[in-house]
Amino acid sequence: NAGVTQTPKFRVLKTGQSMTLLCAQDMNHEYMYWYRQDPGMGLRLIHYSVGEGTTAKGEVPDGYNVSRLKKQNFLLGLESAAPSQTSVYFCASRPTPGTGGLNTEAFFGQGTRLTVV
Amino acid sequence: DAKTTQPNSMESNEEEPVHLPCNHSTISGTDYIHWYRQLPSQGPEYVIHGLTSNVNNRMASLAIAEDRKSSTLILHRATLRDAAVYYCILREIQAGTALIFGKGTTLSVSS
């Protein structure tokens, strides 16, 4: 059981280049999330998805797009990378709360370290 | 989501208990209290969560004040591996939205 897997683990981009970060989970979770973490900061939510074919904006969505074509995958795209997008990106997933609205724990990937020069 | 307040940093010695405080004076009746931790160069990992009663699991204990305006994460015997950033997060019972992270408490453990 691999859990949450992020690809790639490291990447260096030039300003203006585009790329896609892939998050894959094998736990059949409904909810998936993309965060970014800058040095000395907590995680900030970029976009999230509550199910296949759905996406929604988080705290810092500008400059990013996402897609959830398959339940197990959540893609984060940078159309035109900027130095301000240099960060560590984390993906997370969690199952739908069960009957009675019980909270569920989230599982995080190991992160993608992106540098835009 | 209601906000939480945590100390920026704390220090502990190995094999001693650690009490990490969290204030959440604006907590609502439908907010769960979650704790996650982030080890160096890793993604966050779940530690524990609770609503009203104290909770125990293999990693830690969560003590929740009677008025729910504060809580304490208790590591019973700190190890070097427990050095991490600990995040206290509130989340509504049936929220489909994400965990919203603050800056957390950086715990240092000395041998």
CSV table of C-alpha atoms in Angstrom, one decimal:
chain,number,residue,atom,x,y,z
A,1,ASN,CA,0.0,0.0,0.0
A,2,ALA,CA,1.9,3.1,-1.3
A,3,GLY,CA,-0.4,5.7,0.2
A,4,VAL,CA,0.0,9.1,-1.4
A,5,THR,CA,2.8,9.4,-4.0
A,6,GLN,CA,4.0,12.6,-5.5
A,7,THR,CA,5.9,12.9,-8.8
A,8,PRO,CA,8.4,14.4,-9.3
A,9,LYS,CA,10.3,14.8,-6.0
A,10,PHE,CA,12.5,17.6,-7.3
A,11,ARG,CA,12.3,20.0,-10.2
A,12,VAL,CA,14.0,23.2,-11.4
A,13,LEU,CA,12.0,25.3,-13.9
A,14,LYS,CA,12.9,28.5,-15.8
A,15,THR,CA,10.6,31.4,-15.4
A,16,GLY,CA,7.7,31.1,-17.9
A,17,GLN,CA,8.0,27.3,-18.3
A,18,SER,CA,5.0,25.0,-17.5
A,19,MET,CA,4.8,21.8,-15.6
A,20,THR,CA,2.4,19.4,-14.0
A,21,LEU,CA,2.8,17.8,-10.6
A,22,LEU,CA,1.1,14.4,-10.2
A,23,CYS,CA,-0.4,13.2,-6.9
A,24,ALA,CA,-1.6,9.5,-6.8
A,25,GLN,CA,-3.4,7.8,-4.0
A,26,ASP,CA,-4.3,4.1,-3.8
A,27,MET,CA,-6.6,4.3,-0.8
A,28,ASN,CA,-9.8,5.1,-2.7
A,29,HIS,CA,-10.1,8.4,-1.0
A,30,GLU,CA,-12.7,10.9,-2.1
A,31,TYR,CA,-11.0,14.1,-1.0
A,32,MET,CA,-7.6,15.3,-2.3
A,33,TYR,CA,-5.7,18.5,-1.6
A,34,TRP,CA,-2.7,20.5,-2.9
A,35,TYR,CA,-0.7,22.7,-0.5
A,36,ARG,CA,2.4,24.7,-0.7
A,37,GLN,CA,4.9,25.4,2.1
A,38,ASP,CA,7.4,28.2,2.1
A,39,PRO,CA,10.4,28.4,4.4
A,40,GLY,CA,9.4,28.9,8.1
A,41,MET,CA,5.7,28.8,7.2
A,42,GLY,CA,2.8,26.4,7.7
A,43,LEU,CA,1.1,24.8,4.7
A,44,ARG,CA,-1.2,26.9,2.6
A,45,LEU,CA,-4.1,25.3,0.6
A,46,ILE,CA,-3.9,25.9,-3.1
A,47,HIS,CA,-6.8,23.8,-4.5
A,48,TYR,CA,-8.8,20.8,-3.4
A,49,SER,CA,-11.3,18.2,-4.7
A,50,VAL,CA,-14.1,16.5,-3.0
A,51,GLY,CA,-14.5,13.8,-5.7
A,52,GLU,CA,-13.8,12.8,-9.2
A,53,GLY,CA,-14.5,15.6,-11.7
A,54,THR,CA,-14.7,18.3,-9.0
A,55,THR,CA,-12.2,21.0,-8.0
A,56,ALA,CA,-12.3,24.1,-5.8
A,57,LYS,CA,-10.1,27.0,-4.9
A,58,GLY,CA,-8.2,27.2,-1.6
A,59,GLU,CA,-6.4,30.0,0.1
A,60,VAL,CA,-3.7,30.7,-2.6
A,61,PRO,CA,-5.1,29.5,-6.0
A,62,ASP,CA,-3.7,32.1,-8.3
A,63,GLY,CA,-1.2,30.9,-10.9
A,64,TYR,CA,-2.2,27.2,-10.5
A,65,ASN,CA,-4.8,24.9,-12.2
A,66,VAL,CA,-5.9,21.5,-11.1
A,67,SER,CA,-7.7,18.5,-12.6
A,68,ARG,CA,-9.3,15.4,-11.1
A,69,LEU,CA,-10.2,13.2,-14.1
A,70,LYS,CA,-9.6,10.0,-12.2
A,71,LYS,CA,-10.5,9.4,-8.5
A,72,GLN,CA,-7.0,8.3,-7.6
A,73,ASN,CA,-5.1,11.2,-9.3
A,74,PHE,CA,-5.0,14.9,-8.6
A,75,LEU,CA,-2.9,17.0,-11.0
A,76,LEU,CA,-1.5,20.5,-10.2
A,77,GLY,CA,-0.5,22.6,-13.1
A,78,LEU,CA,1.7,25.7,-13.4
A,79,GLU,CA,1.0,27.3,-16.8
A,80,SER,CA,3.8,29.9,-16.6
A,81,ALA,CA,6.1,29.4,-13.7
A,82,ALA,CA,7.3,32.4,-11.6
A,83,PRO,CA,10.0,32.7,-9.0
A,84,SER,CA,7.3,33.3,-6.4
A,85,GLN,CA,6.1,29.7,-7.0
A,86,THR,CA,9.4,28.3,-5.6
A,87,SER,CA,8.2,26.2,-2.8
A,88,VAL,CA,7.6,22.7,-1.5
A,89,TYR,CA,4.3,21.3,-2.7
A,90,PHE,CA,2.4,18.7,-0.7
A,91,CYS,CA,-0.5,16.6,-1.8
A,92,ALA,CA,-2.9,15.0,0.7
A,93,SER,CA,-6.0,12.8,0.6
A,94,ARG,CA,-8.6,11.6,3.1
A,95,PRO,CA,-11.8,9.5,2.9
A,96,THR,CA,-15.2,10.9,3.1
A,97,PRO,CA,-16.4,11.3,6.7
A,98,GLY,CA,-18.5,8.4,7.7
A,99,THR,CA,-22.0,8.1,9.1
A,100,GLY,CA,-22.6,10.8,11.7
A,101,GLY,CA,-20.0,13.1,10.3
A,102,LEU,CA,-17.0,11.7,12.0
A,103,ASN,CA,-13.8,13.4,11.1
A,104,THR,CA,-11.2,11.4,9.2
A,105,GLU,CA,-7.4,11.8,9.1
A,106,ALA,CA,-5.6,13.1,6.1
A,107,PHE,CA,-2.6,11.3,4.5
A,108,PHE,CA,0.2,13.4,3.0
A,109,GLY,CA,2.8,12.7,0.3
A,110,GLN,CA,6.5,13.3,0.8
A,111,GLY,CA,6.4,16.6,-1.1
A,112,THR,CA,7.8,18.0,-4.4
A,113,ARG,CA,10.5,20.6,-4.1
A,114,LEU,CA,10.2,23.1,-6.9
A,115,THR,CA,12.6,25.9,-7.8
A,116,VAL,CA,11.8,28.5,-10.4
A,117,VAL,CA,14.8,30.5,-11.6
B,1,ASP,CA,-12.5,27.6,10.6
B,2,ALA,CA,-11.8,29.0,14.1
B,3,LYS,CA,-8.2,30.0,14.8
B,4,THR,CA,-5.7,28.4,17.1
B,5,THR,CA,-2.7,29.9,19.0
B,6,GLN,CA,0.4,27.9,19.7
B,7,PRO,CA,3.8,28.8,21.1
B,8,ASN,CA,6.4,29.2,18.4
B,9,SER,CA,8.9,26.8,20.0
B,10,MET,CA,9.4,24.4,22.9
B,11,GLU,CA,12.3,22.4,24.1
B,12,SER,CA,12.4,19.0,25.9
B,13,ASN,CA,14.8,16.4,27.0
B,14,GLU,CA,14.7,12.8,25.8
B,15,GLU,CA,12.5,10.5,27.8
B,16,GLU,CA,10.7,13.3,29.5
B,17,PRO,CA,7.0,14.1,29.0
B,18,VAL,CA,6.1,17.0,26.7
B,19,HIS,CA,3.0,19.1,27.0
B,20,LEU,CA,2.2,21.1,23.9
B,21,PRO,CA,-0.5,23.7,24.5
B,22,CYS,CA,-3.0,25.1,22.0
B,23,ASN,CA,-5.6,27.9,22.6
B,24,HIS,CA,-8.8,28.0,20.6
B,25,SER,CA,-11.0,30.4,22.4
B,26,THR,CA,-13.4,30.8,19.4
B,27,ILE,CA,-14.0,27.1,18.9
B,28,SER,CA,-17.6,26.2,18.0
B,29,GLY,CA,-19.5,23.2,19.2
B,30,THR,CA,-19.0,21.4,15.8
B,31,ASP,CA,-15.2,21.8,15.7
B,32,TYR,CA,-13.0,18.8,16.1
B,33,ILE,CA,-9.4,19.4,17.4
B,34,HIS,CA,-6.8,17.8,15.3
B,35,TRP,CA,-3.1,17.5,15.8
B,36,TYR,CA,-0.6,16.8,13.0
B,37,ARG,CA,3.2,16.9,13.1
B,38,GLN,CA,5.8,17.4,10.4
B,39,LEU,CA,9.2,15.8,10.7
B,40,PRO,CA,12.1,17.5,8.9
B,41,SER,CA,11.8,17.2,5.2
B,42,GLN,CA,8.6,15.1,5.3
B,43,GLY,CA,4.9,15.7,4.8
B,44,PRO,CA,2.7,16.2,7.8
B,45,GLU,CA,1.4,13.1,9.6
B,46,TYR,CA,-1.7,12.6,11.7
B,47,VAL,CA,-1.2,12.4,15.4
B,48,ILE,CA,-4.6,12.5,17.2
B,49,HIS,CA,-7.9,14.2,17.2
B,50,GLY,CA,-10.8,14.7,19.6
B,51,LEU,CA,-14.1,16.5,20.2
B,52,THR,CA,-14.8,16.8,23.9
B,53,SER,CA,-13.3,13.9,25.8
B,54,ASN,CA,-9.6,13.2,26.3
B,55,VAL,CA,-8.2,10.8,23.8
B,56,ASN,CA,-5.3,8.4,23.8
B,57,ASN,CA,-3.5,6.5,21.0
B,58,ARG,CA,-0.2,4.9,20.5
B,59,MET,CA,1.5,8.2,19.6
B,60,ALA,CA,0.1,10.6,22.2
B,61,SER,CA,-2.7,11.8,24.4
B,62,LEU,CA,-5.0,14.7,23.8
B,63,ALA,CA,-6.3,16.6,26.9
B,64,ILE,CA,-9.2,18.9,26.1
B,65,ALA,CA,-10.3,21.6,28.6
B,66,GLU,CA,-13.8,21.3,29.9
B,67,ASP,CA,-14.9,24.6,28.1
B,68,ARG,CA,-13.0,23.4,25.0
B,69,LYS,CA,-11.2,26.7,24.7
B,70,SER,CA,-7.8,25.0,25.0
B,71,SER,CA,-6.2,21.6,24.6
B,72,THR,CA,-2.8,20.0,25.2
B,73,LEU,CA,-1.0,17.4,23.2
B,74,ILE,CA,0.9,15.1,25.5
B,75,LEU,CA,3.9,13.1,24.4
B,76,HIS,CA,4.6,10.8,27.4
B,77,ARG,CA,8.2,10.1,26.7
B,78,ALA,CA,9.9,12.3,24.1
B,79,THR,CA,12.4,10.7,21.8
B,80,LEU,CA,14.8,12.4,19.3
B,81,ARG,CA,12.4,11.3,16.6
B,82,ASP,CA,9.7,13.4,18.1
B,83,ALA,CA,11.5,16.6,17.1
B,84,ALA,CA,9.1,18.2,14.6
B,85,VAL,CA,6.6,21.0,14.0
B,86,TYR,CA,3.3,20.3,15.7
B,87,TYR,CA,0.2,21.8,14.3
B,88,CYS,CA,-3.1,22.2,16.2
B,89,ILE,CA,-6.0,22.6,13.8
B,90,LEU,CA,-9.8,22.9,14.2
B,91,ARG,CA,-12.1,21.4,11.7
B,92,GLU,CA,-15.9,21.2,11.5
B,93,ILE,CA,-17.5,17.8,11.9
B,94,GLN,CA,-18.7,17.3,8.4
B,95,ALA,CA,-16.4,19.7,6.6
B,96,GLY,CA,-15.4,18.7,3.1
B,97,THR,CA,-12.8,21.4,3.2
B,98,ALA,CA,-9.2,21.0,4.0
B,99,LEU,CA,-7.1,21.3,7.1
B,100,ILE,CA,-6.0,24.9,7.5
B,101,PHE,CA,-2.5,25.1,9.0
B,102,GLY,CA,-1.0,27.8,11.2
B,103,LYS,CA,2.7,28.0,11.9
B,104,GLY,CA,2.7,25.4,14.6
B,105,THR,CA,5.1,24.7,17.5
B,106,THR,CA,8.6,23.6,16.7
B,107,LEU,CA,9.6,21.0,19.3
B,108,SER,CA,13.3,20.4,19.9
B,109,VAL,CA,14.4,17.3,21.8
B,110,SER,CA,17.8,17.0,23.4
B,111,SER,CA,19.6,13.8,24.5
